[in-house]
Short mmCIF file of C-alpha atoms and ligand atoms in Angstrom, two decimals:
data_model
loop_
_atom_site.label_atom_id
_atom_site.label_comp_id
_atom_site.label_asym_id
_atom_site.label_seq_id
_atom_site.Cartn_x
_atom_site.Cartn_y
_atom_site.Cartn_z
CA MET A 1 -35.81 -0.71 -35.06
CA ASN A 2 -34.46 3.03 -35.78
CA ALA A 3 -30.86 3.58 -34.82
CA ASP A 4 -32.08 6.24 -31.87
CA ALA A 5 -34.35 3.72 -30.86
CA ALA A 6 -31.11 1.03 -30.54
CA ALA A 7 -29.26 3.12 -28.53
CA ASP A 8 -31.90 4.49 -25.93
CA ASN A 9 -32.23 0.49 -25.56
CA HIS A 10 -29.11 0.21 -24.99
CA GLU A 11 -28.47 3.28 -22.58
CA ASP A 12 -31.67 2.09 -20.60
CA ALA A 13 -29.77 -1.46 -19.91
CA THR A 14 -26.04 -0.19 -19.12
CA ALA A 15 -28.06 2.52 -16.80
CA SER A 16 -29.86 -0.45 -15.27
CA LEU A 17 -27.07 -2.62 -14.71
CA LEU A 18 -24.43 0.04 -13.27
CA PHE A 19 -27.56 1.37 -10.93
CA ASP A 20 -28.01 -3.00 -10.13
CA ALA A 21 -23.86 -2.61 -9.53
CA ALA A 22 -24.44 0.56 -7.16
CA ARG A 23 -27.32 -1.10 -5.23
CA ARG A 24 -25.39 -4.61 -4.55
CA SER A 25 -22.46 -2.71 -3.85
CA ALA A 26 -23.88 -0.89 -1.47
CA ASP A 27 -26.09 -3.73 0.03
CA TYR A 28 -22.79 -5.73 0.81
CA LEU A 29 -20.88 -2.77 2.60
CA GLY A 30 -24.00 -1.78 4.73
CA ALA A 31 -23.85 -5.41 5.89
CA LEU A 32 -19.73 -5.63 6.27
CA GLY A 33 -20.00 -4.73 9.82
CA ARG A 34 -22.31 -7.45 10.85
CA ARG A 35 -21.21 -9.96 8.81
CA ALA A 36 -18.25 -12.67 9.76
CA VAL A 37 -14.85 -10.79 8.61
CA ARG A 38 -13.72 -13.92 7.20
CA PRO A 39 -15.64 -16.17 4.79
CA SER A 40 -17.30 -19.19 5.92
CA PRO A 41 -16.19 -22.43 4.70
CA ALA A 42 -19.35 -23.01 3.08
CA ALA A 43 -19.33 -19.55 1.07
CA VAL A 44 -15.79 -20.64 -0.09
CA ALA A 45 -16.74 -24.54 -1.04
CA GLY A 46 -19.80 -22.36 -3.06
CA LEU A 47 -17.17 -21.26 -5.58
CA ALA A 48 -16.92 -24.68 -7.06
CA THR A 49 -20.25 -23.65 -8.94
CA LEU A 50 -18.47 -21.39 -10.87
CA GLU A 51 -15.99 -24.22 -12.36
CA THR A 52 -17.76 -24.34 -15.28
CA LEU A 53 -16.44 -24.55 -19.29
CA LEU A 54 -16.22 -21.06 -20.99
CA PRO A 55 -19.77 -20.54 -22.06
CA GLU A 56 -20.26 -21.09 -25.82
CA THR A 57 -23.00 -18.72 -25.78
CA PRO A 58 -23.39 -15.17 -24.21
CA THR A 59 -25.20 -14.44 -21.42
CA ASP A 60 -27.39 -11.38 -20.05
CA PRO A 61 -25.09 -9.41 -18.31
CA ALA A 62 -27.75 -8.79 -15.52
CA ILE A 63 -27.14 -12.84 -14.35
CA VAL A 64 -23.44 -12.23 -14.86
CA LEU A 65 -23.14 -9.77 -12.08
CA SER A 66 -25.75 -11.28 -9.92
CA GLU A 67 -23.75 -14.62 -10.17
CA LEU A 68 -20.66 -13.23 -8.96
CA ASP A 69 -23.01 -11.28 -6.37
CA ALA A 70 -24.20 -14.12 -5.10
CA LEU A 71 -21.05 -16.61 -5.21
CA VAL A 72 -18.38 -14.47 -4.92
CA ALA A 73 -19.62 -12.02 -2.42
CA PRO A 74 -19.83 -14.08 0.72
CA ALA A 75 -16.72 -15.51 0.03
CA THR A 76 -14.84 -12.48 0.39
CA MET A 77 -13.09 -11.46 3.18
CA ALA A 78 -14.33 -8.47 5.17
CA THR A 79 -11.36 -6.19 4.49
CA ALA A 80 -13.28 -3.14 3.78
CA GLY A 81 -14.91 -3.42 6.97
CA PRO A 82 -13.67 -1.86 9.87
CA ARG A 83 -12.72 -5.11 12.19
CA PHE A 84 -9.70 -6.82 9.77
CA PHE A 85 -6.45 -5.84 10.95
CA GLY A 86 -4.54 -8.65 8.88
CA PHE A 87 -1.24 -7.80 6.74
CA VAL A 88 -1.43 -3.98 6.87
CA ILE A 89 -4.77 -3.66 3.85
CA GLY A 90 -6.97 -0.65 4.98
CA GLY A 91 -10.12 -0.20 3.63
CA THR A 92 -11.59 2.01 1.14
CA LEU A 93 -13.09 5.69 1.96
CA PRO A 94 -16.53 6.16 0.51
CA ALA A 95 -14.93 9.21 -1.83
CA ALA A 96 -12.16 7.05 -3.44
CA LEU A 97 -14.75 4.56 -3.96
CA ALA A 98 -17.28 6.56 -5.72
CA ALA A 99 -14.34 8.28 -8.24
CA ASN A 100 -13.16 4.79 -9.03
CA TRP A 101 -16.37 3.57 -10.48
CA LEU A 102 -16.81 7.06 -12.27
CA ALA A 103 -13.04 6.76 -13.28
CA ALA A 104 -13.77 3.27 -14.71
CA ALA A 105 -17.22 4.26 -16.68
CA TRP A 106 -14.40 7.33 -18.25
CA ASP A 107 -12.03 4.03 -19.58
CA GLN A 108 -8.87 6.43 -19.80
CA ASN A 109 -5.19 4.87 -20.93
CA ALA A 110 -3.83 7.18 -18.85
CA ALA A 111 -0.55 6.93 -20.38
CA MET A 112 -0.74 10.45 -22.49
CA ALA A 113 -1.57 14.00 -21.32
CA SER A 114 -2.51 14.77 -24.95
CA VAL A 115 -4.96 12.03 -25.22
CA THR A 116 -6.69 11.66 -21.86
CA PRO A 117 -5.76 14.98 -20.28
CA GLY A 118 -8.63 15.14 -17.31
CA VAL A 119 -6.94 12.19 -16.11
CA ALA A 120 -3.49 13.46 -16.65
CA ARG A 121 -4.18 16.88 -15.10
CA VAL A 122 -5.81 15.40 -12.11
CA GLU A 123 -2.83 12.90 -11.20
CA ALA A 124 -0.36 15.64 -11.86
CA ILE A 125 -2.72 17.99 -9.26
CA ALA A 126 -2.99 14.73 -6.81
CA LEU A 127 1.18 14.00 -6.96
CA GLY A 128 1.46 18.20 -6.05
CA TRP A 129 -0.65 17.76 -3.08
CA LEU A 130 1.22 14.51 -1.95
CA VAL A 131 4.40 16.31 -1.97
CA ASP A 132 2.88 18.94 0.22
CA VAL A 133 1.14 16.83 2.29
CA LEU A 134 3.99 13.90 3.08
CA GLY A 135 6.71 17.16 3.43
CA LEU A 136 8.51 15.69 0.56
CA PRO A 137 11.10 18.49 -1.70
CA ALA A 138 9.09 20.52 -3.24
CA THR A 139 11.49 19.29 -6.73
CA THR A 140 9.93 15.80 -6.63
CA GLU A 141 8.72 13.91 -9.13
CA GLY A 142 6.34 10.82 -8.77
CA ALA A 143 4.43 8.07 -10.39
CA PHE A 144 1.33 6.00 -9.82
CA VAL A 145 1.75 2.38 -9.73
CA THR A 146 0.22 -0.94 -8.51
CA GLY A 147 1.70 -1.03 -5.14
CA ALA A 148 4.85 -0.41 -2.87
CA THR A 149 6.59 -3.24 -4.55
CA MET A 150 6.62 -1.38 -8.02
CA ALA A 151 6.89 1.65 -6.29
CA ASN A 152 10.31 0.54 -4.71
CA PHE A 153 10.93 -0.67 -8.07
CA THR A 154 10.35 2.43 -10.08
CA ALA A 155 12.09 4.64 -7.58
CA LEU A 156 15.46 2.29 -7.41
CA ALA A 157 15.39 2.30 -11.11
CA ALA A 158 15.83 5.92 -11.13
CA ALA A 159 18.51 5.04 -8.12
CA ARG A 160 20.17 2.61 -10.52
CA HIS A 161 20.37 4.82 -13.51
CA ALA A 162 21.11 7.75 -11.88
CA VAL A 163 24.39 6.17 -9.46
CA LEU A 164 25.48 5.03 -12.54
CA ALA A 165 25.28 7.79 -14.90
CA ARG A 166 27.22 9.82 -12.24
CA ALA A 167 29.98 6.90 -12.83
CA GLY A 168 29.86 7.71 -16.87
CA TRP A 169 27.71 4.78 -17.78
CA ASP A 170 24.28 4.68 -19.43
CA VAL A 171 22.01 1.56 -17.91
CA GLY A 172 19.66 2.22 -20.12
CA ALA A 173 21.54 1.91 -23.65
CA ASP A 174 24.31 -0.36 -22.15
CA GLY A 175 22.83 -2.58 -19.15
CA LEU A 176 24.56 -4.12 -16.38
CA ILE A 177 26.66 -6.14 -18.45
CA GLY A 178 30.22 -4.70 -17.58
CA ALA A 179 28.41 -1.77 -15.64
CA PRO A 180 30.53 -0.41 -12.86
CA PRO A 181 29.89 -2.26 -9.59
CA VAL A 182 26.88 -0.72 -7.76
CA THR A 183 26.80 -1.57 -3.76
CA VAL A 184 23.62 -1.99 -2.65
CA LEU A 185 23.01 -1.33 1.63
CA THR A 186 19.57 -2.47 3.19
CA GLY A 187 18.56 -2.90 6.63
CA GLU A 188 18.54 -6.74 7.96
CA GLU A 189 14.66 -5.89 8.24
CA ALA A 190 13.92 -4.81 4.93
CA HIS A 191 10.82 -6.02 3.34
CA PRO A 192 11.04 -9.10 0.99
CA THR A 193 9.77 -6.93 -1.75
CA LEU A 194 12.12 -4.54 -1.28
CA LEU A 195 14.65 -7.39 -1.90
CA LYS A 196 12.39 -8.61 -5.10
CA SER A 197 12.62 -5.24 -6.58
CA LEU A 198 16.31 -4.93 -6.15
CA ALA A 199 16.55 -8.68 -7.53
CA LEU A 200 14.39 -7.50 -10.89
CA LEU A 201 16.61 -4.61 -11.54
CA GLY A 202 19.79 -7.07 -11.21
CA PHE A 203 20.92 -6.36 -7.61
CA GLY A 204 20.59 -9.99 -6.61
CA ARG A 205 20.35 -10.71 -2.86
CA ARG A 206 23.55 -12.49 -2.15
CA HIS A 207 25.34 -9.08 -3.10
CA ILE A 208 22.82 -6.77 -1.12
CA VAL A 209 24.83 -5.62 1.93
CA ARG A 210 22.64 -5.99 4.90
CA LEU A 211 23.01 -3.25 7.64
CA PRO A 212 22.27 -4.39 11.59
CA VAL A 213 19.47 -3.45 13.19
CA ASP A 214 17.92 -2.89 17.22
CA SER A 215 15.06 -4.65 18.60
CA GLN A 216 12.92 -2.78 16.92
CA GLY A 217 14.15 -3.67 13.69
CA ARG A 218 15.70 0.14 12.97
CA VAL A 219 19.06 0.10 11.09
CA ARG A 220 21.58 1.00 13.56
CA ALA A 221 23.30 4.47 12.55
CA ASP A 222 26.56 3.40 13.78
CA GLY A 223 26.49 0.12 11.36
CA LEU A 224 27.01 2.31 8.34
CA PRO A 225 29.86 1.23 6.74
CA PRO A 226 32.23 3.91 5.04
CA LEU A 227 30.65 4.30 1.34
CA SER A 228 32.26 5.16 -1.76
CA GLY A 229 31.35 4.75 -5.80
CA PRO A 230 28.03 3.93 -6.91
CA THR A 231 26.03 2.85 -4.23
CA ILE A 232 22.13 2.96 -2.94
CA VAL A 233 21.44 2.88 0.76
CA CYS A 234 17.78 1.78 1.06
CA LEU A 235 16.05 2.79 4.37
CA GLN A 236 12.49 2.18 5.82
CA ALA A 237 9.70 3.95 6.91
CA GLY A 238 7.45 1.58 9.15
CA ASN A 239 8.51 -1.88 9.50
CA ILE A 240 5.75 -4.21 9.03
CA ASN A 241 5.59 -6.00 12.36
CA THR A 242 6.80 -3.31 14.46
CA GLY A 243 5.94 -0.31 12.83
CA ALA A 244 9.60 1.06 13.89
CA PHE A 245 10.90 4.12 11.58
CA ASP A 246 15.06 3.94 10.28
CA PRO A 247 17.09 6.94 11.78
CA PHE A 248 16.88 9.42 8.81
CA ALA A 249 18.33 12.13 9.88
CA ALA A 250 21.64 10.28 11.26
CA ILE A 251 21.97 8.10 8.00
CA CYS A 252 20.55 10.36 5.46
CA GLY A 253 23.57 13.30 5.89
CA PRO A 254 26.57 10.63 5.86
CA ALA A 255 25.31 9.07 2.75
CA ARG A 256 24.42 11.33 0.73
CA GLU A 257 27.69 13.26 1.30
CA ALA A 258 29.37 10.49 0.35
CA GLY A 259 27.53 10.48 -3.15
CA ALA A 260 24.82 7.90 -2.06
CA TRP A 261 21.58 7.71 -3.17
CA VAL A 262 19.00 6.82 -0.55
CA HIS A 263 15.70 5.45 -1.05
CA VAL A 264 13.19 4.91 1.73
CA ASP A 265 10.31 2.08 1.84
CA GLY A 266 7.48 3.72 3.08
CA ALA A 267 4.48 1.43 2.08
CA PHE A 268 2.70 2.56 5.19
CA GLY A 269 4.77 4.87 7.42
CA LEU A 270 5.50 7.63 4.93
CA TRP A 271 1.88 8.30 5.98
CA ALA A 272 3.44 9.56 9.50
CA GLN A 273 4.12 12.79 7.59
CA ALA A 274 0.85 14.07 7.30
CA SER A 275 0.09 14.49 10.83
CA THR A 276 2.15 16.79 13.08
CA GLN A 277 1.57 14.49 16.13
CA LEU A 278 3.30 11.69 14.42
CA ALA A 279 6.33 13.20 11.88
CA ARG A 280 8.36 13.09 14.42
CA LEU A 281 8.88 9.65 14.04
CA SER A 282 10.02 9.92 10.39
CA ARG A 283 11.86 12.93 11.19
CA GLY A 284 14.82 13.32 8.40
CA VAL A 285 12.85 11.22 5.76
CA GLU A 286 12.76 14.30 3.53
CA LEU A 287 16.30 14.66 3.24
CA ALA A 288 16.48 10.86 0.93
CA ASP A 289 16.49 10.86 -2.73
CA SER A 290 13.02 8.20 -3.22
CA TRP A 291 10.44 7.31 -1.71
CA ALA A 292 7.66 4.60 -2.14
CA THR A 293 4.16 4.42 -0.54
CA ASP A 294 1.13 2.66 -0.91
CA ALA A 295 -2.11 4.83 -1.24
CA HIS A 296 -3.95 1.00 -0.98
CA LYS A 297 -2.95 0.64 2.61
CA TRP A 298 -3.60 4.23 5.03
CA LEU A 299 -4.90 6.31 2.09
CA ASN A 300 -7.60 3.90 1.84
CA VAL A 301 -8.29 3.89 -1.59
CA PRO A 302 -9.33 0.40 -3.90
CA TYR A 303 -6.14 -1.49 -4.71
CA ASP A 304 -4.47 -2.01 -6.29
CA SER A 305 -2.29 1.55 -6.07
CA GLY A 306 1.21 2.82 -5.24
CA LEU A 307 3.45 6.02 -5.41
CA ALA A 308 6.98 6.42 -6.40
CA PHE A 309 8.28 9.87 -5.91
CA VAL A 310 12.43 10.79 -6.65
CA ARG A 311 13.56 13.89 -5.39
CA GLU A 312 15.87 15.09 -8.28
CA PRO A 313 13.75 16.43 -10.99
CA GLY A 314 14.16 14.42 -14.57
CA ALA A 315 15.16 11.15 -12.70
CA LEU A 316 12.22 9.20 -12.89
CA PRO A 317 11.81 10.00 -16.86
CA ALA A 318 15.45 9.31 -17.15
CA ALA A 319 14.43 5.64 -16.45
CA MET A 320 11.05 5.54 -17.52
CA ALA A 321 10.48 7.41 -20.71
CA ILE A 322 10.25 5.78 -23.77
CA THR A 323 9.29 7.61 -27.38
CA ALA A 324 7.90 6.61 -30.38
CA GLU A 325 7.00 8.11 -33.43
CA TYR A 326 3.10 7.15 -32.60
CA LEU A 327 2.97 8.05 -29.40
CA PRO A 328 2.20 11.80 -28.68
CA THR A 329 4.07 12.25 -25.07
CA ALA A 330 6.30 15.15 -25.72
CA GLY A 331 4.36 18.56 -24.90
CA ALA A 332 4.26 21.14 -21.98
CA ALA A 333 1.61 18.64 -19.49
CA ARG A 334 3.05 15.79 -17.22
CA SER A 335 2.66 12.40 -19.97
CA PRO A 336 2.44 9.94 -17.08
CA SER A 337 4.17 7.25 -18.90
CA ASN A 338 7.26 9.08 -18.97
CA TYR A 339 7.30 8.21 -15.32
CA THR A 340 5.81 4.87 -14.93
CA PRO A 341 6.98 1.42 -16.08
CA GLU A 342 3.97 0.54 -17.56
CA LEU A 343 2.45 2.26 -20.63
CA SER A 344 -1.48 1.72 -20.50
CA ARG A 345 -2.36 1.71 -17.45
CA ARG A 346 -5.52 2.84 -15.89
CA ALA A 347 -5.99 6.72 -13.87
CA ARG A 348 -5.14 5.20 -10.49
CA GLY A 349 -4.69 9.08 -9.21
CA VAL A 350 -7.70 9.73 -9.32
CA GLU A 351 -9.12 7.96 -6.34
CA VAL A 352 -6.12 9.05 -4.72
CA TRP A 353 -7.28 12.54 -5.78
CA ALA A 354 -10.53 11.87 -4.43
CA ALA A 355 -9.47 10.42 -1.10
CA LEU A 356 -7.17 13.75 -0.33
CA ARG A 357 -9.67 16.10 -1.77
CA ALA A 358 -12.31 14.51 0.78
CA LEU A 359 -10.39 14.26 3.54
CA GLY A 360 -8.49 17.30 3.47
CA ARG A 361 -5.14 18.06 5.43
CA SER A 362 -6.84 17.69 8.74
CA GLY A 363 -9.21 14.50 7.73
CA LEU A 364 -5.86 12.67 6.59
CA ALA A 365 -4.23 13.58 9.79
CA GLU A 366 -7.26 12.69 12.13
CA MET A 367 -7.55 9.27 10.39
CA PHE A 368 -3.54 8.31 10.71
CA GLU A 369 -3.79 9.84 14.04
CA ARG A 370 -7.05 7.87 15.39
CA ASN A 371 -5.77 4.26 14.06
CA CYS A 372 -2.37 4.68 16.07
CA ARG A 373 -4.52 5.85 18.86
CA GLN A 374 -6.31 2.56 18.48
CA ALA A 375 -3.34 0.54 17.92
CA ARG A 376 -2.52 1.64 21.56
CA ARG A 377 -5.42 1.12 22.86
CA PHE A 378 -5.35 -2.64 21.82
CA ALA A 379 -2.27 -2.85 23.47
CA ALA A 380 -3.19 -1.38 26.44
CA ARG A 381 -6.06 -3.67 26.84
CA LEU A 382 -4.72 -6.74 26.15
CA ALA A 383 -1.14 -5.92 28.30
CA GLY A 384 -3.70 -5.02 31.30
CA ALA A 385 -5.20 -8.69 30.95
CA GLY A 386 -1.65 -10.21 31.33
CA TYR A 387 -0.61 -11.07 27.82
CA GLU A 388 2.93 -9.75 26.51
CA ILE A 389 2.95 -6.62 23.61
CA LEU A 390 6.48 -7.38 21.98
CA ASN A 391 6.44 -4.07 20.25
CA ASP A 392 7.04 -0.53 21.17
CA VAL A 393 3.44 0.56 19.89
CA VAL A 394 4.73 3.78 18.31
CA LEU A 395 2.61 3.58 15.21
CA ASN A 396 -0.41 1.09 13.83
CA GLN A 397 1.13 -1.86 14.26
CA VAL A 398 0.95 -4.49 17.53
CA LEU A 399 3.02 -7.56 18.03
CA VAL A 400 1.28 -9.72 21.20
CA SER A 401 2.12 -13.23 22.38
CA PHE A 402 -0.25 -15.54 24.02
CA GLY A 403 2.55 -17.65 25.52
CA ALA A 404 4.10 -20.41 24.13
CA PRO A 405 4.50 -20.33 20.04
CA GLN A 406 1.28 -22.86 19.88
CA ALA A 407 -0.69 -21.50 22.59
CA THR A 408 -0.64 -17.92 20.62
CA GLN A 409 -0.98 -20.07 17.54
CA ARG A 410 -4.21 -21.53 18.74
CA VAL A 411 -5.45 -18.00 20.02
CA ILE A 412 -4.94 -16.95 16.50
CA ALA A 413 -6.88 -19.40 14.94
CA ALA A 414 -9.82 -19.57 17.49
CA VAL A 415 -9.97 -15.25 16.54
CA GLN A 416 -10.39 -16.20 13.11
CA GLU A 417 -12.84 -18.46 13.35
CA ASP A 418 -14.65 -16.38 15.64
CA GLY A 419 -14.83 -14.07 13.24
CA THR A 420 -15.63 -10.60 15.40
CA CYS A 421 -11.79 -9.56 13.86
CA TRP A 422 -9.21 -10.93 11.99
CA CYS A 423 -5.66 -10.95 12.89
CA GLY A 424 -2.68 -12.74 11.30
CA GLY A 425 0.51 -13.80 12.90
CA THR A 426 3.81 -13.76 12.55
CA VAL A 427 7.16 -14.46 14.46
CA TRP A 428 9.37 -11.48 15.56
CA HIS A 429 12.81 -12.09 16.75
CA GLY A 430 12.47 -15.58 17.61
CA ARG A 431 8.93 -14.89 19.28
CA THR A 432 5.49 -16.35 17.63
CA ALA A 433 3.12 -13.56 17.69
CA MET A 434 -0.08 -11.78 17.07
CA ARG A 435 -0.28 -9.10 14.48
CA ILE A 436 -2.84 -6.15 14.82
CA SER A 437 -2.56 -3.68 12.19
CA VAL A 438 -5.08 -0.50 12.26
CA CYS A 439 -5.42 1.01 8.92
CA SER A 440 -9.30 1.10 8.11
CA TRP A 441 -10.83 4.55 7.96
CA ALA A 442 -14.08 2.62 8.58
CA THR A 443 -12.62 1.39 12.41
CA THR A 444 -14.22 2.86 15.47
CA ASP A 445 -13.52 2.80 19.10
CA ALA A 446 -16.65 0.72 19.48
CA ASP A 447 -14.94 -1.83 16.77
CA VAL A 448 -11.75 -2.01 18.90
CA GLU A 449 -13.72 -2.77 22.18
CA LEU A 450 -15.72 -5.53 20.24
CA SER A 451 -12.28 -7.21 19.11
CA VAL A 452 -10.65 -6.80 22.14
CA GLU A 453 -13.22 -8.62 23.79
CA ALA A 454 -13.21 -11.10 21.02
CA ILE A 455 -9.40 -11.65 21.62
CA LEU A 456 -9.58 -12.28 25.23
CA ARG A 457 -12.20 -14.45 24.80
CA ALA A 458 -10.19 -16.51 21.93
CA ALA A 459 -7.43 -16.21 24.61
CA ARG A 460 -9.14 -17.26 27.42
CA GLN A 461 -10.71 -20.30 25.53
CA ALA A 462 -7.39 -21.49 23.69
CA GLY A 463 -4.88 -20.13 25.19
C1 PLP B 1 7.39 -1.57 4.20
C2 PLP B 1 6.55 -2.71 3.20
N1 PLP B 1 7.34 -2.43 2.17
C3 PLP B 1 6.53 -3.01 0.90
C4 PLP B 1 5.17 -3.60 0.99
C5 PLP B 1 4.70 -4.23 -0.44
O1 PLP B 1 3.45 -3.58 -0.48
P1 PLP B 1 2.74 -3.85 -1.83
O2 PLP B 1 2.17 -5.45 -1.31
O3 PLP B 1 1.52 -3.00 -1.85
O4 PLP B 1 3.81 -3.98 -3.23
C6 PLP B 1 4.89 -3.84 1.98
C7 PLP B 1 3.45 -4.81 2.83
O5 PLP B 1 3.21 -4.78 3.32
C8 PLP B 1 5.29 -3.51 3.27
O6 PLP B 1 5.10 -3.32 4.66
#
């Protein structure tokens, strides 16, 4: 066989494999709304077939793909479907999924603009659009990371660098040993991953000042102590249980006047900024110094994808930039690795760009507002049937109690087993509750009705 014929064969085999993957993916997604949301015990048990020793010899890629499809696809949770309401997950917009495939084919290492100019440019443009739609200050710089945990870590690394630099200490060069003490404050209801991010930065849990919160988990502005010296105040847009927002306008002013850095964990709640209807909830959030959010949750792009934003130009690169003779990161174009903890990384921003491009400002607002309306619908229907809603449903999170803790747990188990939809549990201020988190582009009002009926059925049987 000559070189041209070999290349043609290779192209044919690659193309048919990719078409096969596309067909299997489309079949999977097409059937998702009709199958049980949770995988069957038999499908999960079937995964044991994969437990073999490392193959000694190659396998035809077509067989590799068919094995994955036959064994793993049935064992997936239907989080990409319209009736998964657990945690805060979200699905994947078709444009974002397709862009993800394309970007995977490009296989760009999105570290350096001079080496991968196409994706670096797309990411820079997407960041500009995000700053716009999220109503952040025009000076804001950002970074694409894996999720809100790393977005908090990245923004807080910039915060740590900046507050210590103002105190005359270079944390990048000298570390934390012997550094001026930094006071770090968070609400009692901060997400545990925020505390983890702080711990990774050397701010141990025992040294964090916890601010009192109200019945919805909002930091109480009157609980803010007098601030002095290097200080970082961490606030939250969207409590994981209630969806509530901290009072940014009341806290950002005094905190920043005292020289503190204000950071906001807005893993899903920051997206309220993209809707004029919802932005009253996040009023004043733009007064902070840095923000973290997820794209894989409410923006509905594929896992994993988070976003860190920092108001002060240069503060993010001050904490993140690296230089080495062999790395061509200098130049006029924004080089992504100057902003992220990683050097090498995939071009996550491509899917974010595609989601923003496909929805536009009005499509984004419609998706967020629809999910909030659907959350209110869940609450109204369940309250109407006599069950207690434990939170003020201000955003897309609903907490419902079915009576005693064991009764609520039985209902959650019955809902998951039934498979029409999937909801998880929590304990909110001592009360056991079922959590309903509405954050998928794919959820229709009919899906909400089907799910309400399934929950009420489970409650009647198990309550
Ligand atoms: C408020 C908040 N912060 C942080 C996180 C962590 O996000 P991730 O799992 O994307 O790292 C979550 C996850 O639900 C969250 O709700």
